[in-house]
């Protein structure tokens, strides 16, 4: 027989899959002997069966009955009786926290009988009827599906009536008398009857069963499904249901309720930290009705409960070996623990707490690594808004906030239309594009803006996806904003405050890491963590100012965990860099070489004309002249790069542009030629000289010949190298000559040559022969001994599928997972991120962009095939990755598992990659400890 | 000890890998007791070791010595002696025939001594010195690398001198006297001394060893490597060397030499067939110096030899159970067999011979299937030039010929420039583009022309690759042509004939199946085989004319083998067809259903505007109006198709165009708008109304929004369906309504719905839900019971890699190997076939376009993965292919081996696919019996 119901005395924290997070932790606290109100948990399995069959498993009702009787016996109360009635709360509790998504019903067990008993027992009639009123209201909305505002209107009416009776305006709900509430209950019951055609159930067991079903059903609401899709939580887990004896913090001043943390979750500073509200219930704390008290205040009010709470929290932190948060209630001087979990914390707190716990010998350094994530470190590395608290705390107070969709700190004036953003950017102004939501028409404006702020949409909305794709700071779903494009205003409607009206042209600041929106220009400062990692302690203090302790503690924690990660990781970390400055920076941040130096960027700007000449050349001489002119320029490029990375490997990729990137825009040129011709035909004066027109016409003809329908799949990389004789040879010559020059200067240059877009071993073979011949030629002439490894990108499915053969001609492979993702999925990144991905993330085809985190099933499988089979051919083959995935935490774990030797990422992500590589090496657990 | 040398008495025909084709067959004839001159074969293994080490294996010399002594003993002659000297030929002989690629040296063993002995023995001094002269000439060119024209100049001088002595012009070589030849030998020896610094070797063993080396070396010449690359022969096989006792056909009128076939290789008609030349050596036959005699003439001249030859040939045909060709020599009335092999034949002959051999009970019907190929059948299905022989045989005589690069029969007037071709085609003229060679600039002209003829380049040249890609008739490498673009002439310089000068505007006909070029318009007729297969015997007779026996025999042979293939094949054959006429034709040609009905073609033409409206729609209403208007049109489309295939499955693919195919050309529109604006700014009158300009501007803005950098990887297929609500639903509704209508008419429609470009199971799931809901809605309303399978294309690497998951939502898979090839290789077909492939075929990266024959290692591997893993999930899953590979013989074999259920190809290729599927099912041997 399947067990669907677990008493709190039966479960433990390791059964969260079955009992949900809340149920498992309530059981754990019970096991620890902490004062948890008795109760039981209905398993997620019961929920799954209910959802699959549309009905509870038959056994469930029986097991609930047994558990209920057991509970009644334990607390000496009976459900629904007048004397000592048992009241319970029915709370959802899934494996992963889904705040606000699911349902809770309090005070189950109250009816016309038991409300009397509750009043007598508490000697507080008002309290009892208020509790009953709350039950019907919650039950009506949650279980019976009656719109919540129907009840709140009735409540408002009652408050107005009471106020009028007192000759005044409406009163607050606490001013309602027992009689008022008794009448309100009658009104509520009338609502239930009218809306559902039946009476509010007086049978407490019926209340309970319906509440349980309602919690089960709440798993599958649209918003819950959407939330899970966005948060990448599986849809088939189901939720557990916790049935807990009610305790009351609202029984006068000796009662109260609060939340507390074993350490400060914002900074990580040691010492318990919390909020307490006298004579209140849990939801009052969250609703922020009254100002809360501190734990010190609780100490003053009720020293015994305070002491018990601190002891319980210390016990929990020792037991969970991590920061815990708790919810507690004091009922007439008696402390009850209502919930605990490993607490969420800010990135800075995560690092400080992890190292503090090591120092306290609660966890090992390996474990400490598991307590922080690469994403947390990344957010610490972004430039930040300076958040010096001003005296009144107002300066740093956010105007409103939304979802943090794409990190960074952006400041600019409000524009409401994309074309205005483009125009303003054209004038050199910094703007924030504020839209209700964006669509593909807004792309130009998004590119032109410093940041994007939307009132609607989540992390997978168009704005969020596109902004992340292009690295723009972005905040989405700031729902307090009302954007009126026609009026040119943005109105902020925060509850409990007067609306603030902003106008186009007003300056705002948005924080893409926190989702906060500020009025005015908040100063942006570089991250102290980044400064410390790159330049050491002195850099942190800035303009000679002393470093504050908190910052000092943070940077030391980060540094310490990074060093430990370095000790443990198996993956080497290299950087993608094309210029000496970036290379030097990457090196300071810990890069162990350059894994990808792209040479196409070196061919832009002024040199573009030369490349145009090479590609469009009519004859060999013309091409050779251009190649000869490029050689010394390229030599200098490589010399600088090799010098900056002296002693470390520098992997130089031969030219890999889609052809069209070097050529003039076809439409633009066609328009220019057509307009000029039309002008001349019209007898008017042309704007071009005859020579210019002829040159344009010639270029246009060549462009039409070379035009590619799909440049991403056209003549690029090794294909261009094999079609344009001398191009690769020139580049290789420049590399070797640069290295020879450095060797002569006593340096230790370590260039490696990487061939892009290879799909067949024969391509690599031909280029390798050419490379080796150039290397031999130059080094023999110079009398310098240089070994230059030759490898290839694996960025086409065919390369991965024939890696065992390609390996025979390669000294190393570097997986180009950007392109591999494009071809494996058939996605042109430039196109689909803009046009398709927000739809695909919304409808669940994608849970995350495969360009952000590697698609393990498709692209990842090709990587695994290539790793395994190439190593069979050539056991010592050096394998790395240089796509953007090389800096993505979840992908890094994948690459570690797949057995790569290194990842290469942008210089800025090097510390992130070091940390994640260390984390991957010290565990096989999932990359993120909380969802 | 490795055996490197095999006497002819030791080998047999099954050891061609080791002994080469020639050596194995010489051994086989020896074993059969046929009169083969004694000799031995040096193995391909010896060649491979020589090439790897740069020197003969030590054992080889020893084994040659042994074999040589054995040979001397057997024939009673000694190498290099004056009395009874042994002369040998040294002939290359690889596993696969490489005509003209490799080396042969005759008369090895002649020196100043043995030439005397030969003269005495033959009683013919002139013969002996001519043989010596030939040895030095061949040896000098082949072994010593002296340019051949140095010797031929000396020969010319000798002939001139002799002629002058006779008071006449130059004489022929046969007119040279023994003395002349003696002097010529001296001259030749002087050349050798001068060019190599040493004397012509007098030691016959040294001659032999050097000749063997030269044959080995000839394996690796550039032209041999290139030839193999183009013919897809592995580069590492090496060649065998045959050392054969010389026999002489040039010892007077009782001697002679010839080639013969056991049946007519042109028509397949039974009865031996051959050419004989009296008093001649082998090379004279090939050179065509004198008119040859027939075998009947040999019967008259030398009845005994004739009888022996016919007996030998009958023996060979019985033994090889196939058409054989032989080379033979009669030396003073004694027949010697010098070579045999299974003979090449025309496609028509292949079919007639195969069925004839079955009737003669020499082979089984299964074996007969192996004697013909799909390519041969395909070539019989093309329209042909009418080749009624005129009385003098001149009308059908080709002007010149080149390589058959892309089949078909094309007639048109000569144009020499691409722009002229475009202009002429614009006037509705039919032209043949004649170029020295083509380059990407010629693309427009190639599209405009009926056919392409080039003077240079092989089957992998730009012209050949592009023409095949676009299905244009093409002949390349017609080397007798001299194309003078400036003069506007094409001169045909055939040796031995006066040059013919053609002019631009002259009419010519080119045969892409034979490579022949004809002057004037040769009448084109449809293929009798095609007519017969499609319409039966009556159709073959044409305008009431009687069918000739040869045609009758051919069509019956084809039909018979096709029927046998149908009995044996496991693969079903369907057709790709979008319109009823094509479907009906495919059905007549044996298609068992429609495997791919593309719906995008149905959206072109007049309906384009509606599609534009759907895609560019500003609001839902506008889109729905367009969808509503398309519905009845689509219903008619499907009704016709389903009716034509009544009772057979019709797989309808939902819309899959790259977006840009439906939209106006961006550049064109941008130019129109810019020119119009410029006109108006210039104060001139515009050409567009204000409304037109506004509409164009709106469209241009939408285009810029929807513009995709790589439409092949953009919003297509299922992506478009998920982005444009209602589009797929409209198509499915049209299918179901069409089917319901047919059911009501008592028909048996069997539609299937196919979803394109799926990369993830979730995409299919969403569409499948929608499809099923529409099907249910329409059929329930109509009260008609219809089961409509829903499947997907597998055309992205990710689809193949996750096929086990996609299978859960699919009733069938159809591999779209065109797109799968594009993404697996990262090739945009439209681009790379034009720009890259001729280079890639030349440098050996490709041996054949992967769009022609499936790339088994890359694309094929994905197919195998998907087949295996999807069947694990769903054992009965129906698997097929509908890319163009479905009609390619070699690919069909691959699909058979991979375990697919069907192939779908163009209607025209259905018979080819039936044949190849039958061949695949009856053997596991390679698809082509000769190379």
PDB file of N, CA and C in Angstrom, chain A residues 442-465:
ATOM      1  N   UNK A 442      10.889  47.226 -32.420  1.00  0.00           N
ATOM      2  CA  UNK A 442      11.664  48.050 -31.500  1.00  0.00           C
ATOM      3  C   UNK A 442      13.160  47.792 -31.549  1.00  0.00           C
ATOM      4  N   UNK A 443      13.561  46.873 -32.414  1.00  0.00           N
ATOM      5  CA  UNK A 443      14.957  46.456 -32.383  1.00  0.00           C
ATOM      6  C   UNK A 443      15.927  47.625 -32.509  1.00  0.00           C
ATOM      7  N   UNK A 444      15.643  48.522 -33.453  1.00  0.00           N
ATOM      8  CA  UNK A 444      16.534  49.668 -33.655  1.00  0.00           C
ATOM      9  C   UNK A 444      16.673  50.488 -32.385  1.00  0.00           C
ATOM     10  N   UNK A 445      15.555  50.729 -31.734  1.00  0.00           N
ATOM     11  CA  UNK A 445      15.569  51.504 -30.501  1.00  0.00           C
ATOM     12  C   UNK A 445      16.322  50.787 -29.399  1.00  0.00           C
ATOM     13  N   UNK A 446      16.202  49.466 -29.350  1.00  0.00           N
ATOM     14  CA  UNK A 446      16.884  48.708 -28.307  1.00  0.00           C
ATOM     15  C   UNK A 446      18.390  48.757 -28.494  1.00  0.00           C
ATOM     16  N   UNK A 447      18.782  48.752 -29.748  1.00  0.00           N
ATOM     17  CA  UNK A 447      20.219  48.843 -30.024  1.00  0.00           C
ATOM     18  C   UNK A 447      20.732  50.226 -29.633  1.00  0.00           C
ATOM     19  N   UNK A 448      19.905  51.248 -29.909  1.00  0.00           N
ATOM     20  CA  UNK A 448      20.348  52.632 -29.680  1.00  0.00           C
ATOM     21  C   UNK A 448      20.375  52.989 -28.197  1.00  0.00           C
ATOM     22  N   UNK A 449      19.568  52.305 -27.384  1.00  0.00           N
ATOM     23  CA  UNK A 449      19.407  52.703 -25.986  1.00  0.00           C
ATOM     24  C   UNK A 449      20.502  52.129 -25.089  1.00  0.00           C
ATOM     25  N   UNK A 450      20.695  52.787 -23.932  1.00  0.00           N
ATOM     26  CA  UNK A 450      21.597  52.258 -22.894  1.00  0.00           C
ATOM     27  C   UNK A 450      20.950  51.081 -22.186  1.00  0.00           C
ATOM     28  N   UNK A 451      19.633  51.182 -22.051  1.00  0.00           N
ATOM     29  CA  UNK A 451      18.928  50.123 -21.346  1.00  0.00           C
ATOM     30  C   UNK A 451      17.475  50.119 -21.759  1.00  0.00           C
ATOM     31  N   UNK A 452      16.794  49.036 -21.412  1.00  0.00           N
ATOM     32  CA  UNK A 452      15.392  48.877 -21.788  1.00  0.00           C
ATOM     33  C   UNK A 452      14.601  48.579 -20.523  1.00  0.00           C
ATOM     34  N   UNK A 453      13.447  49.237 -20.407  1.00  0.00           N
ATOM     35  CA  UNK A 453      12.574  49.039 -19.262  1.00  0.00           C
ATOM     36  C   UNK A 453      11.169  48.811 -19.801  1.00  0.00           C
ATOM     37  N   UNK A 454      10.553  47.688 -19.400  1.00  0.00           N
ATOM     38  CA  UNK A 454       9.183  47.447 -19.860  1.00  0.00           C
ATOM     39  C   UNK A 454       8.260  47.228 -18.674  1.00  0.00           C
ATOM     40  N   UNK A 455       6.963  47.514 -18.910  1.00  0.00           N
ATOM     41  CA  UNK A 455       5.959  47.352 -17.868  1.00  0.00           C
ATOM     42  C   UNK A 455       5.418  45.928 -17.848  1.00  0.00           C
ATOM     43  N   UNK A 456       5.501  45.241 -18.968  1.00  0.00           N
ATOM     44  CA  UNK A 456       4.933  43.908 -19.076  1.00  0.00           C
ATOM     45  C   UNK A 456       6.005  42.887 -19.402  1.00  0.00           C
ATOM     46  N   UNK A 457       5.607  41.615 -19.275  1.00  0.00           N
ATOM     47  CA  UNK A 457       6.470  40.543 -19.764  1.00  0.00           C
ATOM     48  C   UNK A 457       7.426  40.047 -18.716  1.00  0.00           C
ATOM     49  N   UNK A 458       7.851  38.809 -18.881  1.00  0.00           N
ATOM     50  CA  UNK A 458       8.761  38.199 -17.933  1.00  0.00           C
ATOM     51  C   UNK A 458      10.148  38.031 -18.529  1.00  0.00           C
ATOM     52  N   UNK A 459      10.882  37.130 -17.898  1.00  0.00           N
ATOM     53  CA  UNK A 459      12.275  36.961 -18.315  1.00  0.00           C
ATOM     54  C   UNK A 459      12.404  36.354 -19.695  1.00  0.00           C
ATOM     55  N   UNK A 460      11.298  35.874 -20.251  1.00  0.00           N
ATOM     56  CA  UNK A 460      11.370  35.321 -21.600  1.00  0.00           C
ATOM     57  C   UNK A 460      10.643  36.201 -22.590  1.00  0.00           C
ATOM     58  N   UNK A 461      10.281  37.391 -22.189  1.00  0.00           N
ATOM     59  CA  UNK A 461       9.606  38.293 -23.115  1.00  0.00           C
ATOM     60  C   UNK A 461      10.579  38.741 -24.198  1.00  0.00           C
ATOM     61  N   UNK A 462      10.021  39.318 -25.228  1.00  0.00           N
ATOM     62  CA  UNK A 462      10.857  39.791 -26.332  1.00  0.00           C
ATOM     63  C   UNK A 462      11.972  40.703 -25.842  1.00  0.00           C
ATOM     64  N   UNK A 463      11.606  41.661 -24.998  1.00  0.00           N
ATOM     65  CA  UNK A 463      12.608  42.619 -24.520  1.00  0.00           C
ATOM     66  C   UNK A 463      13.749  41.895 -23.800  1.00  0.00           C
ATOM     67  N   UNK A 464      13.377  40.965 -22.920  1.00  0.00           N
ATOM     68  CA  UNK A 464      14.385  40.282 -22.110  1.00  0.00           C
ATOM     69  C   UNK A 464      15.314  39.441 -22.976  1.00  0.00           C
ATOM     70  N   UNK A 465      14.714  38.697 -23.897  1.00  0.00           N
ATOM     71  CA  UNK A 465      15.516  37.787 -24.724  1.00  0.00           C
ATOM     72  C   UNK A 465      16.465  38.573 -25.618  1.00  0.00           C
TER      73      UNK A 465
END
